Structure formats: C-alpha cells, structure tokens
Amino acid sequence: MRKTEPGAAPKPPQAETAEARPRKNRSSAALPAVKSPADKPVAAERHFKGLALGAGIAVGPAYLIEDQTPVLDHRPIPADAVEPELARLDGAVTKSRRQLGKLRAQLAMLPAEGQAELEPLIDAYLQMIGPSRLLRGARRRIEGLVAAETAVLEETEALAAAVMAVQDRDRAGLKRRADEIREIGRRLIRNLTETPFQSFAKLAQGTVLVMDNLRPADAALLSPARLAGVVTEEGGTDGHTAVMLRALGIPAVLGAHGVTSVIRSGDLLVLDGGAGTVTLHPSAATMASARRASATFARERQKLAQLQRLPAETTDGQCVELMANLEVPLELPLIAQAGVDGIGLFRSEFMFMNRPHLPDEHEQTEVYRAAVEAMGGDPVTIRVLDWGGEKEIEALQAAGIAEVSGLNPALGLRGIRMLLRHPDLLETQLAAIMRAAHFGPVRVLLPMVTTIDEVRATREIYQKVARRLRRRGEKLPERLPPIGIMIETPAAALSADALALEADFFAIGTNDLTMYAMAADRADADVAKLYDPLHPGLLRLVQFTVEASLRLRKPVSVCGEMAANPKLTPLLLGLGLRCLSMNASAVPRVKQVVRGVAIDDCARLARRVMEQAEPAAIRAIVEDFAGKPV
Ligand code: PEP
Ligand code: MG
C-alpha cells in the first residue's frame, strides 16, 4: 500500500481536474455533471464556510479521510525497561530522519513557492530530531520511568506550551512553531507505534479530499493533477499547509467546521477557494454558477500571467518600482521570475534561527552573494538582523547575546538598538554585506531606527569594517553600498527630515509603524480594530516621511503589508510613493492596478483621503476608488 510518508512520490500528472492550474485546457465542460434524479434521490444543498485560500473552483466527489493519530495513555515502565525504551526512541528517530531526508530530496518536484515553504520546515523538523531540547527532554522522561511514546507526547506538549507562553506579538508565528513541535512529536509517535502514515493511495482522479487537518509534509505529496481540491476542518490561511496548497494551485477551503461529520466519501461537492465556501449536494443552478466562476477565474489567471513582462507604468507614463520582500532564500527563484525591480527587503533573521551557532562572515557572505547573483543586476536591500530580546534564538543565547529586554519587548532592545549593544554581531553582518556587494548592487537597511545617533554610530562601524576588509585584501566596490533606514516608529517618521541628512534612503515599515502609532499590538484580538493602517494618524506619518524624502531627494519605499494590498496602491501612489516592496506573489495584482491608474487621479484620491478625520470615511473613499471592499 502506498503511504503518504516520504518515498511515496506523487504519480506523474495524468489529467486536469481543478481550475487553478495554468497552461492547460480548463474548459468548464471538464466539470462533472450532477447526477440525475434517476440515478439517485437529490439531497438538499448544504453549505459550509471556511477560510478562503483564493485558488479557484473545484467540483468533484468527496474522499473522506479520518484522523488516524493514535490515542495514547500515560504509560509507566519499570526501571529495567529504561534501556530498551531509549533504544526504541533512537530507532524512531533514525526512521523519522530517513523519512524526512527522502521528503527533502523530493522537494525539487514542487513549485518554487512550495519548496520555499517546505525546505525550512523540514530543516526545522530535522533539527528537532538532532541533538535537540525535545530529544533531551524525552530521554529524561524515559529515565523518569515512562514509555517512549508517553515521553515524546508529554515533552512535545510541554515545549509547545512553553512556546505559546512567550510574550510575542506574532501569535500566529508562535502557533506555527508550536504546531511544528507537535508535528515532529506525532511523526516520532507514529514510528514508535508503527501506525501507518496517512494514505492517499485510494484517491480517485478528480476527488475532493476532506479531512480534519492536512499536515504540510503531506500537502507536499499531493498531486495537483489527481486532486480536484481540499477541504479541512482545521488550519489557517497563513499556515505552511495553506502556502503549500496555494503553491501547488490546488483549490482549498481550510477551517470549514463540521465538514468531516457530515460529508461522506462519494458525496458531490462544489468548493470555492476564493469565497471559502463548500456546497454539499449542489443543485443544478449551483453547478452552473460554478462553471461560470471557474471560467472567469481561469481568464483572470491568464491575464495576470501576461503582466509579468510588462512594465509597472501608470496610464500617464509614470514608472513605479515594484520590489520583492524575501524571508527565506528559497523564495529567490520565485522572486527572480516575478518580474520585480529588485529585493526591497531581505529579512536576514532566517539565518540566525534554528541553529546552535551564529553564522560567520563567510557563511553570511555566501547567502547574500547568492541573492545578489540571482537578481542579475537588480538591487538587493539587506536588512541587518531585526531581533527583539523576547524571542528565543538559540544561537544568540549560546553567544551570550540574547537578553530578555525589559517588560515590553516591542519597546525594548530591538533591531539596531540590540546590534549597537553587540557591535561584533553588526560588524560581521556588515562585512558580509560589503563583500557580497562585489557581485552586484546591494543596499544596507537598518531596522527600528529612532535617532540620528543610531545611524551615525552604525556609519562609524561601517567605515571601520570597510577599512579592515580592505587591509585584508577583500574585494569591495569602490563606493560602499548605501545605508538606509526603516521608518517604523512615529519618532522616526516625524523626524524623517532630520534623519534624511544621515540616511541614504527610507523604507517605511507600515506593519510596525501602525502598531507603534496606534499603540495596538497587531496580534492582540482585543485591539485588532485599532490596528488600522487607514487611520489618519498612520497615513499622516507616511505622508510626512514621503514629503521629507522627496524634498531632500532621498529614495523612499513602503515595504510593510500595505504595499501588497492592490486596493491601497492608488492611495500610496497618490501620497507620492513610487517604490513598493511586497511578497512576490502580490506583485502581479499590484502591477495590474498600477497599469490601470493615472497619477493625477491617485493624487486627487490621496488629497480627499487626507482631509478625512475617520478611518471609516477613508475606507469608504478607497473602496469606492477600487470598486471593491478593502
Ligand atoms: C514592517 O514593520 O512593516 C516591516 C516591513 O518589518 P517587519 O514586518 O519585518 O517587522
Ligand atoms: Mg518591522
């Protein structure tokens, strides 16, 4: 029997079943017909609502997979069973490592975005079954006289709970990390109990998979050519599984509560990944509208794909630079294909995570160099480490650097503040960036700057590092890369004119700027309504920054999430911005908007917006301009 563990390679594509995949004939005639009353009594339609992943329409019979995770009791063992249990754990670790190694080798078959999502995840899994805290803890528990599965389960739950207890504004990130720990625990337990891995072998062509929870590693093994769509009870829109399904172009609705208790294998479903809806027993009218929607979706995808090579130019001939944000290097192929003008934000944090030691100058140089070379002459803006004292980063702790900073980490030793406290760390990173600049255009970006002194102090270190590298005979460009700053605190925004005297360019980080301007943590549901980038307070900070930079002739961009929202593009252009940096997948839609507007209209829109006192009024004007809700 084929299992979903590594080694079970998806079969080669056979026929198209879903509407989300490009380059194939997606005529609506391919959708299965509703069974006539003569075949079967027609059951009443039922509707389920879940999270929209935005990947097309699927129609097909359901295939329900029940959760097979073994239920475990706390199992004590006698003292003489400790050695055999430790050996069982070692065996399960070896087996899990082999499975993950195979899965990693298969990644090359996935689209770039899927590879980018899964490779760091598998590396994190592999690290957790290396000399990790998880395994040390599990061994200690076995020595405390419990069976290996009990030890793994209890240790993973304890670690996941510890992660969730961390005071971090990124709750979704913490939840993902806790899920990763539980996932590796589940893999070990399956191997310990010899429970078979989820099997998709019986999936018939064109079926819609229905299950409680699809794990990212399993999602990677789904064949888009066999599968019409996926519906799950659990899962979020920004989880690894969601990214994988989007990358594979499989229509999906996650978090649709109640589906597994009502839907049975063989039931006909219509799934709308864009609306986040699932219809069980669709009527003839629902089927007809699914056909129309899938045809429209296919046309839109085709149009967006054609945009890639066209310039981001407004109808009145103004060029807009569209750049990409990079979080992990595996995004590079996707970015290189996205038709962008460079990397506007290279978040370097990934290099410091999930590892016991800090990356040295050589290792960092190679990572930056790869990005510079992949961009073929377009600039790469490398942001030096933006780490807050609250986050657990083993390598920083091992180097005695990570400190718990004060009561409120968001207001503590973050970004450039932490780097200036630990200049060795900054010097190493600056040296690597300068060396990478030998291979193509690079810019240095400083996070969380609030004072001119911070920029001056960094420049002094920068010059010192350059002298040292030149003495060492390293090849550096004659003109060192420019140094820019993130504008992500109200203080920085309101002193942008002064900061422009020291900084070579600005990147407005609207994610943090909104949080600090509104004094509202973006991960706190109680104040979620306040965290609103359309508040006049935030927009005035953006406007002040842009005006100062234009006056002082310093380039300025927006690299927060606002830049990725096509409905906000006209407003940002109207405020004077001509450079936006976003995740690569957002580029086509933003480009489409840029190519459809005139700067004069955008400027008029911005003027009207800036006269408003309330976010609701601003939202209404922006929506009216976009023709859609923001
Ligand atoms: C921002 O704050 O808007 C930003 C781009 O930085 P990050 O999201 O990495 O904090
Ligand atoms: Mg930020």
XYZ file of C-alpha atoms and ligand atoms in Angstrom:
641
model
C 0.000 0.000 0.000
C 1.262 3.459 -0.871
C 1.670 5.647 2.142
C 1.919 9.388 2.477
C 5.300 9.210 4.082
C 8.383 10.253 2.149
C 9.177 7.895 -0.624
C 5.610 7.857 -1.823
C 6.199 10.069 -4.811
C 3.139 11.607 -6.372
C 2.231 9.978 -9.676
C 3.028 11.981 -12.782
C 0.278 14.306 -13.947
C -2.459 12.466 -15.821
C -5.371 14.805 -16.381
C -6.505 18.220 -15.322
C -9.180 18.299 -12.651
C -9.043 21.703 -10.999
C -9.411 25.196 -12.349
C -6.456 26.725 -10.560
C -3.624 25.412 -12.649
C -2.263 27.380 -15.545
C -1.331 26.275 -19.074
C -3.887 23.537 -19.535
C -7.308 23.384 -21.032
C -9.644 24.292 -18.227
C -12.922 24.370 -20.080
C -15.900 24.196 -17.780
C -17.101 21.156 -19.717
C -14.499 19.187 -17.731
C -16.584 19.628 -14.567
C -18.533 16.504 -13.632
C -22.272 16.648 -14.177
C -24.819 16.490 -11.347
C -26.352 13.059 -11.080
C -29.893 12.993 -12.366
C -32.794 12.095 -10.072
C -32.940 8.805 -11.923
C -29.502 7.863 -10.573
C -30.114 8.834 -7.002
C -32.583 10.937 -4.981
C -31.265 14.533 -4.959
C -30.345 15.592 -1.413
C -30.809 19.186 -0.276
C -27.837 21.558 -0.683
C -25.806 22.223 2.441
C -23.291 24.995 2.844
C -20.096 25.219 4.888
C -17.964 28.304 5.386
C -14.217 28.186 5.896
C -11.147 30.256 5.126
C -10.618 31.315 1.549
C -7.264 30.349 0.047
C -8.048 32.029 -3.246
C -7.155 29.225 -5.595
C -10.149 28.568 -7.828
C -13.212 26.374 -8.016
C -13.317 22.597 -7.704
C -16.168 20.198 -8.315
C -15.937 16.517 -7.525
C -16.849 13.649 -5.257
C -15.588 13.828 -1.683
C -12.990 11.458 -0.319
C -13.110 11.500 3.468
C -10.005 10.558 5.435
C -10.482 10.014 9.148
C -7.784 11.061 11.593
C -5.552 8.112 12.426
C -3.442 9.694 15.160
C -3.083 7.073 17.890
C -4.633 7.916 21.262
C -2.070 7.389 23.998
C -2.362 6.794 27.731
C 0.337 7.779 30.205
C 2.317 4.507 30.364
C 4.745 3.995 33.261
C 7.581 1.470 32.855
C 9.768 -0.446 35.320
C 13.413 0.613 35.807
C 14.759 -2.311 33.758
C 12.757 -1.147 30.718
C 14.583 2.190 30.507
C 17.377 0.985 28.207
C 15.042 -0.791 25.741
C 12.745 2.260 25.648
C 15.719 4.554 24.957
C 16.692 2.201 22.133
C 13.111 2.302 20.738
C 13.241 6.080 20.776
C 16.574 6.046 18.932
C 15.077 3.691 16.336
C 12.086 6.003 15.788
C 14.439 8.977 15.471
C 16.514 7.212 12.820
C 13.393 6.214 10.892
C 11.926 9.719 11.090
C 15.204 11.225 9.929
C 15.280 8.876 6.948
C 11.683 9.759 6.005
C 12.350 13.478 6.241
C 15.564 13.107 4.244
C 13.590 11.424 1.446
C 10.934 14.094 1.567
C 13.590 16.788 1.327
C 15.047 15.110 -1.743
C 11.600 15.178 -3.364
C 11.174 18.908 -2.930
C 12.700 19.607 -6.317
C 9.422 18.407 -7.843
C 7.433 21.166 -6.177
C 6.839 24.685 -7.472
C 9.348 27.244 -6.139
C 6.921 28.743 -3.624
C 6.179 25.291 -2.211
C 9.884 24.485 -1.963
C 10.467 27.788 -0.226
C 7.829 26.945 2.332
C 8.740 23.354 2.967
C 12.519 23.297 2.955
C 12.997 25.421 6.083
C 10.182 23.483 7.717
C 11.821 20.132 7.034
C 15.140 21.564 8.213
C 13.419 22.644 11.413
C 11.980 19.118 11.818
C 15.405 17.596 11.194
C 16.935 19.922 13.747
C 14.331 18.879 16.292
C 15.339 15.254 15.861
C 19.032 16.126 16.056
C 20.723 16.959 19.369
C 17.670 18.951 20.407
C 15.923 20.003 23.540
C 12.967 17.837 22.504
C 15.015 14.640 22.429
C 16.986 15.510 25.563
C 13.673 16.110 27.343
C 12.132 12.893 26.013
C 15.153 10.864 27.161
C 14.980 12.434 30.616
C 11.319 11.495 30.833
C 12.076 7.866 29.863
C 14.710 7.814 32.614
C 11.924 9.060 34.874
C 10.177 5.738 34.060
C 7.662 6.337 31.289
C 7.363 4.632 27.887
C 8.968 6.278 24.860
C 5.640 7.377 23.273
C 4.473 8.874 26.569
C 7.797 10.668 26.906
C 7.615 12.121 23.390
C 3.991 13.176 23.730
C 4.483 14.838 27.111
C 7.716 16.546 26.105
C 6.280 17.930 22.847
C 3.194 19.205 24.668
C 5.393 20.872 27.317
C 7.592 22.513 24.651
C 4.593 23.632 22.593
C 3.005 25.145 25.711
C 6.278 26.946 26.526
C 6.374 28.409 23.022
C 2.794 29.653 23.320
C 3.624 31.246 26.685
C 6.255 33.531 25.108
C 5.211 37.187 25.096
C 5.404 37.874 21.393
C 3.183 39.993 19.210
C 3.342 37.395 16.468
C 0.839 34.905 17.944
C 0.306 33.227 14.573
C 4.076 32.669 14.331
C 4.157 31.143 17.814
C 1.238 28.879 16.959
C 3.037 27.724 13.818
C 6.153 26.960 15.847
C 4.113 25.030 18.457
C 2.419 23.078 15.638
C 5.823 22.221 14.178
C 6.898 20.775 17.534
C 3.665 18.741 17.801
C 4.061 17.558 14.234
C 7.523 16.139 14.793
C 6.221 14.532 18.008
C 3.412 12.899 16.007
C 5.907 11.572 13.461
C 8.026 10.022 16.220
C 4.956 8.513 17.862
C 3.678 7.049 14.579
C 7.061 5.429 14.087
C 7.162 4.212 17.695
C 3.661 2.709 17.478
C 4.114 1.606 13.865
C 0.896 3.401 12.920
C 0.667 3.713 9.148
C 1.014 7.199 7.716
C -1.965 8.863 6.095
C -2.735 7.121 2.809
C -3.977 8.972 -0.252
C -3.459 5.922 -2.450
C -7.163 5.276 -2.959
C -7.891 8.801 -4.156
C -9.665 8.583 -7.480
C -8.958 11.125 -10.169
C -10.783 14.423 -9.593
C -11.781 13.856 -5.969
C -12.029 16.473 -3.247
C -10.062 15.456 -0.182
C -11.954 16.042 3.083
C -10.106 15.657 6.376
C -9.607 17.093 9.826
C -6.184 18.509 9.260
C -3.760 18.271 6.366
C -0.153 18.439 7.501
C 2.295 20.475 5.404
C 4.549 17.499 4.701
C 1.517 15.565 3.416
C 0.341 18.528 1.359
C 3.684 18.422 -0.423
C 2.940 14.903 -1.609
C -0.465 15.643 -3.116
C -0.634 15.523 -6.871
C -2.459 18.559 -8.242
C -3.196 16.588 -11.360
C -5.132 13.928 -9.441
C -6.827 16.063 -6.857
C -9.706 18.486 -7.521
C -9.495 20.222 -4.155
C -9.004 20.052 -0.394
C -11.382 20.813 2.478
C -10.245 20.647 6.088
C -11.772 21.301 9.495
C -8.586 22.863 10.857
C -5.886 25.156 9.516
C -5.318 28.857 8.950
C -4.758 30.997 5.877
C -1.113 31.738 6.675
C -0.029 28.260 7.844
C 2.522 26.156 5.960
C -0.239 23.933 4.547
C -2.074 26.934 3.115
C 1.091 28.198 1.440
C 1.782 24.733 0.032
C -1.718 24.378 -1.387
C -1.521 27.828 -2.950
C 1.879 26.996 -4.414
C 0.522 23.768 -5.883
C -2.533 25.632 -7.203
C -4.951 23.249 -5.501
C -8.326 24.879 -4.738
C -8.839 24.632 -0.995
C -11.020 25.720 1.892
C -9.438 25.276 5.319
C -11.071 25.634 8.730
C -14.540 24.584 7.486
C -16.027 23.388 10.754
C -18.377 20.433 10.677
C -17.396 19.032 7.269
C -15.966 15.723 8.441
C -19.026 14.812 10.485
C -21.487 15.490 7.642
C -19.706 14.819 4.340
C -19.267 11.171 3.324
C -16.977 9.727 0.680
C -18.665 9.922 -2.732
C -20.829 12.990 -1.930
C -20.655 15.605 -4.681
C -19.083 18.903 -3.597
C -18.542 22.347 -5.077
C -15.622 24.115 -3.448
C -14.897 27.793 -3.992
C -11.361 28.555 -2.810
C -11.818 32.282 -3.400
C -15.004 32.599 -1.351
C -14.050 29.964 1.236
C -17.291 28.026 0.709
C -18.143 24.365 0.286
C -21.503 23.217 -1.081
C -22.592 19.662 -0.429
C -25.109 18.125 -2.883
C -25.004 21.138 -5.244
C -28.162 21.894 -7.224
C -28.107 22.298 -10.993
C -28.113 26.084 -10.503
C -25.072 25.908 -8.192
C -23.264 23.739 -10.710
C -23.989 26.205 -13.492
C -22.663 29.114 -11.477
C -19.568 27.062 -10.504
C -18.889 26.618 -14.213
C -19.164 30.327 -14.881
C -16.967 31.210 -11.889
C -14.281 28.737 -12.892
C -14.149 30.112 -16.423
C -13.747 33.674 -15.075
C -11.038 32.536 -12.684
C -9.095 30.864 -15.490
C -9.289 34.022 -17.637
C -8.062 36.215 -14.760
C -5.081 33.957 -14.093
C -4.103 34.081 -17.703
C -4.279 37.878 -17.717
C -2.121 38.145 -14.591
C 0.485 35.775 -16.019
C 0.799 38.002 -19.092
C 1.591 41.007 -16.891
C 4.939 39.614 -15.789
C 6.954 41.107 -18.607
C 5.040 44.367 -18.881
C 6.382 47.468 -17.099
C 4.731 48.825 -13.940
C 3.734 52.077 -15.565
C 0.661 54.195 -14.934
C -1.632 55.221 -17.791
C 0.084 58.632 -17.798
C 3.539 57.103 -18.118
C 4.860 57.240 -14.524
C 7.142 54.304 -13.710
C 6.664 52.583 -10.390
C 9.304 50.278 -8.952
C 7.856 47.034 -7.646
C 10.214 45.067 -5.459
C 10.053 41.825 -3.520
C 10.337 41.065 0.179
C 12.402 37.956 0.914
C 12.146 35.911 4.074
C 13.940 32.703 3.122
C 16.417 32.165 0.273
C 14.254 29.509 -1.330
C 11.929 32.302 -2.408
C 14.663 33.500 -4.743
C 13.570 31.550 -7.861
C 10.012 32.803 -7.412
C 11.254 36.366 -6.945
C 13.544 36.138 -9.950
C 10.535 35.059 -12.079
C 8.118 37.630 -10.645
C 9.163 40.497 -12.903
C 10.323 42.698 -9.994
C 12.885 45.511 -9.960
C 14.911 44.084 -7.097
C 14.605 42.973 -3.494
C 13.284 45.844 -1.390
C 13.508 43.974 1.909
C 15.759 40.989 2.580
C 14.824 39.945 6.113
C 18.054 38.361 7.370
C 16.517 36.826 10.505
C 16.191 33.347 8.937
C 19.975 32.925 9.005
C 20.064 33.137 12.768
C 17.165 30.817 13.526
C 17.052 27.114 14.366
C 20.765 26.681 14.738
C 23.167 26.301 17.626
C 25.815 28.816 16.428
C 25.779 32.231 14.817
C 26.514 32.305 11.077
C 30.053 33.571 10.477
C 31.138 36.199 7.947
C 31.879 33.654 5.239
C 28.552 31.851 5.566
C 26.628 35.124 5.507
C 28.606 36.384 2.512
C 27.658 33.269 0.543
C 23.954 33.664 1.351
C 23.923 37.349 0.339
C 26.035 36.664 -2.717
C 23.534 34.024 -3.920
C 20.729 36.576 -3.665
C 22.760 39.256 -5.433
C 23.679 36.894 -8.258
C 20.109 35.601 -8.599
C 18.855 39.153 -9.076
C 21.141 39.678 -12.054
C 22.000 43.349 -11.518
C 18.810 44.451 -9.723
C 19.463 45.807 -6.225
C 19.173 43.679 -3.097
C 18.288 45.578 0.086
C 19.627 43.575 3.023
C 18.189 44.465 6.392
C 20.541 43.715 9.260
C 19.207 41.475 11.989
C 15.910 42.742 13.412
C 15.673 40.782 16.597
C 13.747 41.636 19.703
C 15.085 40.469 23.070
C 11.951 38.427 23.727
C 12.461 35.835 21.018
C 14.188 32.592 21.632
C 17.106 32.243 19.303
C 19.423 29.508 20.441
C 22.461 30.801 18.561
C 22.170 34.249 20.145
C 21.711 32.734 23.564
C 24.729 30.481 23.074
C 26.790 33.553 22.141
C 25.554 35.312 25.291
C 23.752 37.948 23.221
C 20.037 37.289 23.601
C 18.847 39.207 26.595
C 15.333 39.492 27.864
C 14.687 43.125 27.371
C 12.503 44.815 29.907
C 8.810 44.408 30.438
C 7.641 45.151 26.954
C 9.855 43.572 24.296
C 8.323 45.656 21.494
C 9.598 48.747 23.289
C 12.912 47.231 24.335
C 16.211 46.235 22.812
C 15.006 45.583 19.235
C 16.679 45.949 15.851
C 19.525 48.429 15.639
C 19.402 49.004 19.409
C 20.374 45.390 20.030
C 23.035 45.429 17.287
C 24.712 48.563 18.644
C 24.778 46.904 22.050
C 26.575 43.953 20.411
C 28.766 45.554 17.723
C 30.546 42.255 16.908
C 27.317 40.902 15.544
C 26.751 44.051 13.477
C 30.353 44.142 12.221
C 30.185 40.562 10.991
C 26.953 41.196 9.148
C 28.128 44.482 7.609
C 31.361 42.842 6.476
C 29.431 40.055 4.754
C 27.092 42.537 3.049
C 30.021 44.625 1.780
C 31.737 41.550 0.406
C 28.537 40.441 -1.352
C 28.349 43.920 -2.908
C 31.358 42.976 -5.032
C 28.964 40.760 -7.037
C 26.169 43.269 -7.712
C 24.201 46.189 -6.308
C 23.416 45.937 -2.622
C 21.869 48.321 -0.105
C 22.052 48.092 3.695
C 18.885 48.643 5.707
C 18.786 49.350 9.460
C 15.730 48.231 11.456
C 13.974 50.107 14.295
C 15.923 53.343 13.992
C 14.631 56.166 16.192
C 17.547 58.613 16.477
C 20.184 60.167 14.245
C 22.840 58.917 16.658
C 21.960 55.340 15.812
C 22.623 55.993 12.126
C 25.877 57.845 12.855
C 27.134 55.113 15.167
C 26.339 52.487 12.525
C 28.152 54.506 9.845
C 31.275 54.700 12.006
C 31.256 50.945 12.469
C 30.599 50.539 8.739
C 33.639 52.615 7.788
C 35.811 50.770 10.294
C 34.712 47.404 8.886
C 35.389 48.607 5.314
C 38.944 49.689 6.269
C 39.569 46.350 7.924
C 38.311 44.398 4.916
C 40.417 46.464 2.514
C 43.511 45.884 4.649
C 42.695 42.188 4.498
C 42.655 42.423 0.704
C 38.926 41.738 0.241
C 37.363 42.982 -2.978
C 34.857 45.696 -2.145
C 33.081 48.021 -4.531
C 34.698 51.436 -4.776
C 31.553 53.096 -3.490
C 30.275 51.268 -0.473
C 26.587 50.222 -0.526
C 24.214 52.968 0.642
C 22.802 52.763 4.156
C 19.074 53.274 4.547
C 16.735 53.059 7.490
C 13.369 51.535 8.249
C 10.808 54.129 9.204
C 8.739 52.120 11.626
C 8.355 54.291 14.709
C 6.395 57.553 14.900
C 9.574 59.273 16.151
C 11.470 58.250 13.034
C 8.603 59.258 10.740
C 8.238 62.683 12.338
C 11.972 63.328 12.213
C 12.355 61.940 8.688
C 13.672 65.326 7.509
C 16.451 65.202 10.092
C 17.162 61.518 9.538
C 17.427 62.142 5.802
C 20.647 64.045 6.495
C 22.299 60.801 7.658
C 20.357 58.070 5.859
C 20.712 57.322 2.154
C 17.155 56.025 1.717
C 13.996 55.186 3.641
C 11.873 52.031 3.740
C 8.581 52.631 5.523
C 7.672 49.582 7.602
C 3.950 50.123 7.955
C 3.491 46.919 9.970
C 5.386 48.225 12.959
C 4.591 51.856 12.232
C 0.863 51.070 12.564
C 1.462 49.181 15.788
C 3.531 51.942 17.376
C 1.332 54.767 16.062
C -1.864 53.162 17.283
C -0.342 51.687 20.466
C -2.125 48.490 19.421
C -0.406 45.123 19.244
C -1.358 43.554 15.919
C -1.627 40.112 17.489
C -4.000 41.243 20.227
C -7.605 40.496 19.231
C -8.939 42.958 21.802
C -7.378 45.884 19.953
C -7.456 44.437 16.438
C -9.910 47.121 15.293
C -7.480 49.828 16.335
C -4.649 48.295 14.323
C -5.736 50.016 11.163
C -3.331 51.377 8.531
C -6.162 53.549 7.224
C -6.213 55.609 10.426
C -5.427 59.245 9.569
C -2.652 59.184 12.187
C -0.747 56.452 10.353
C -1.365 57.989 6.932
C -0.052 61.356 8.124
C 3.150 59.682 9.317
C 3.555 58.090 5.890
C 2.784 61.384 4.169
C 5.273 63.330 6.307
C 8.004 60.781 5.605
C 7.368 60.753 1.859
C 7.301 64.550 1.636
C 10.539 64.860 3.607
C 12.290 62.305 1.431
C 11.099 63.952 -1.794
C 12.256 67.367 -0.529
C 15.647 66.008 0.451
C 15.898 63.776 -2.632
C 16.198 60.527 -0.738
C 14.576 57.405 -2.237
C 11.629 56.099 -0.248
C 9.598 52.881 -0.410
C 6.911 51.092 1.570
C 7.754 47.503 2.496
C 5.034 46.688 5.052
C 1.913 44.667 4.199
C 0.139 47.807 2.955
C 2.323 47.667 -0.141
C 0.944 44.216 -1.025
C -2.713 45.290 -0.953
C -3.682 46.285 -4.518
C -6.658 48.263 -3.238
C -4.280 50.590 -1.408
C -1.928 51.044 -4.365
C -3.662 54.185 -5.752
C -3.558 55.848 -2.322
C 0.159 55.097 -1.872
C 0.904 56.427 -5.366
C -1.190 59.497 -4.598
C 0.852 60.108 -1.448
C 3.943 60.296 -3.654
C 5.362 56.795 -3.365
C 6.970 55.308 -6.481
C 8.524 52.209 -4.937
C 6.599 49.394 -3.236
C 8.088 46.178 -1.873
C 5.927 43.136 -1.158
C 5.870 39.338 -1.192
C 6.484 38.199 -4.743
C 3.065 36.612 -5.201
C 1.361 40.004 -4.650
C 3.285 41.699 -7.469
C 1.006 40.849 -10.458
C -2.155 42.267 -8.879
C -0.396 45.419 -7.709
C 1.127 45.809 -11.162
C -2.299 45.404 -12.727
C -3.591 48.306 -10.608
C -0.555 50.490 -11.370
C -1.113 49.970 -15.089
C -4.774 50.962 -14.787
C -4.494 54.301 -12.941
C -3.334 57.831 -13.711
C -1.163 59.640 -11.153
C -3.405 62.720 -11.188
C -6.389 60.614 -10.145
C -4.307 58.981 -7.416
C -3.183 62.391 -6.143
C -6.817 63.588 -6.030
C -7.747 60.420 -4.148
C -4.950 60.995 -1.634
C -5.984 64.630 -1.109
C -9.562 63.587 -0.347
C -8.358 60.846 1.966
C -6.069 63.192 3.883
C -8.960 65.574 4.562
C -10.850 62.863 6.466
C -10.921 62.512 10.218
C -12.062 58.915 10.496
C -10.775 55.576 9.210
C -14.297 54.538 8.163
C -14.598 57.549 5.864
C -11.137 56.839 4.424
C -12.020 53.213 3.846
C -15.230 54.195 2.037
C -13.331 56.546 -0.306
C -10.590 53.998 -1.009
C -13.168 51.252 -1.628
C -15.122 53.497 -3.907
C -11.968 54.152 -5.944
C -11.024 50.464 -6.051
C -14.601 49.352 -6.678
C -14.127 46.638 -4.076
C -14.022 46.335 -0.243
C -10.559 46.915 1.264
C 7.351 46.460 8.962
O 7.426 46.629 10.176
O 6.451 46.969 8.243
C 8.349 45.613 8.273
C 8.395 45.506 6.965
O 9.208 44.912 9.048
P 8.820 43.506 9.735
O 7.429 43.126 9.236
O 9.880 42.573 9.328
O 8.828 43.863 11.188
Mg 9.218 45.996 11.226
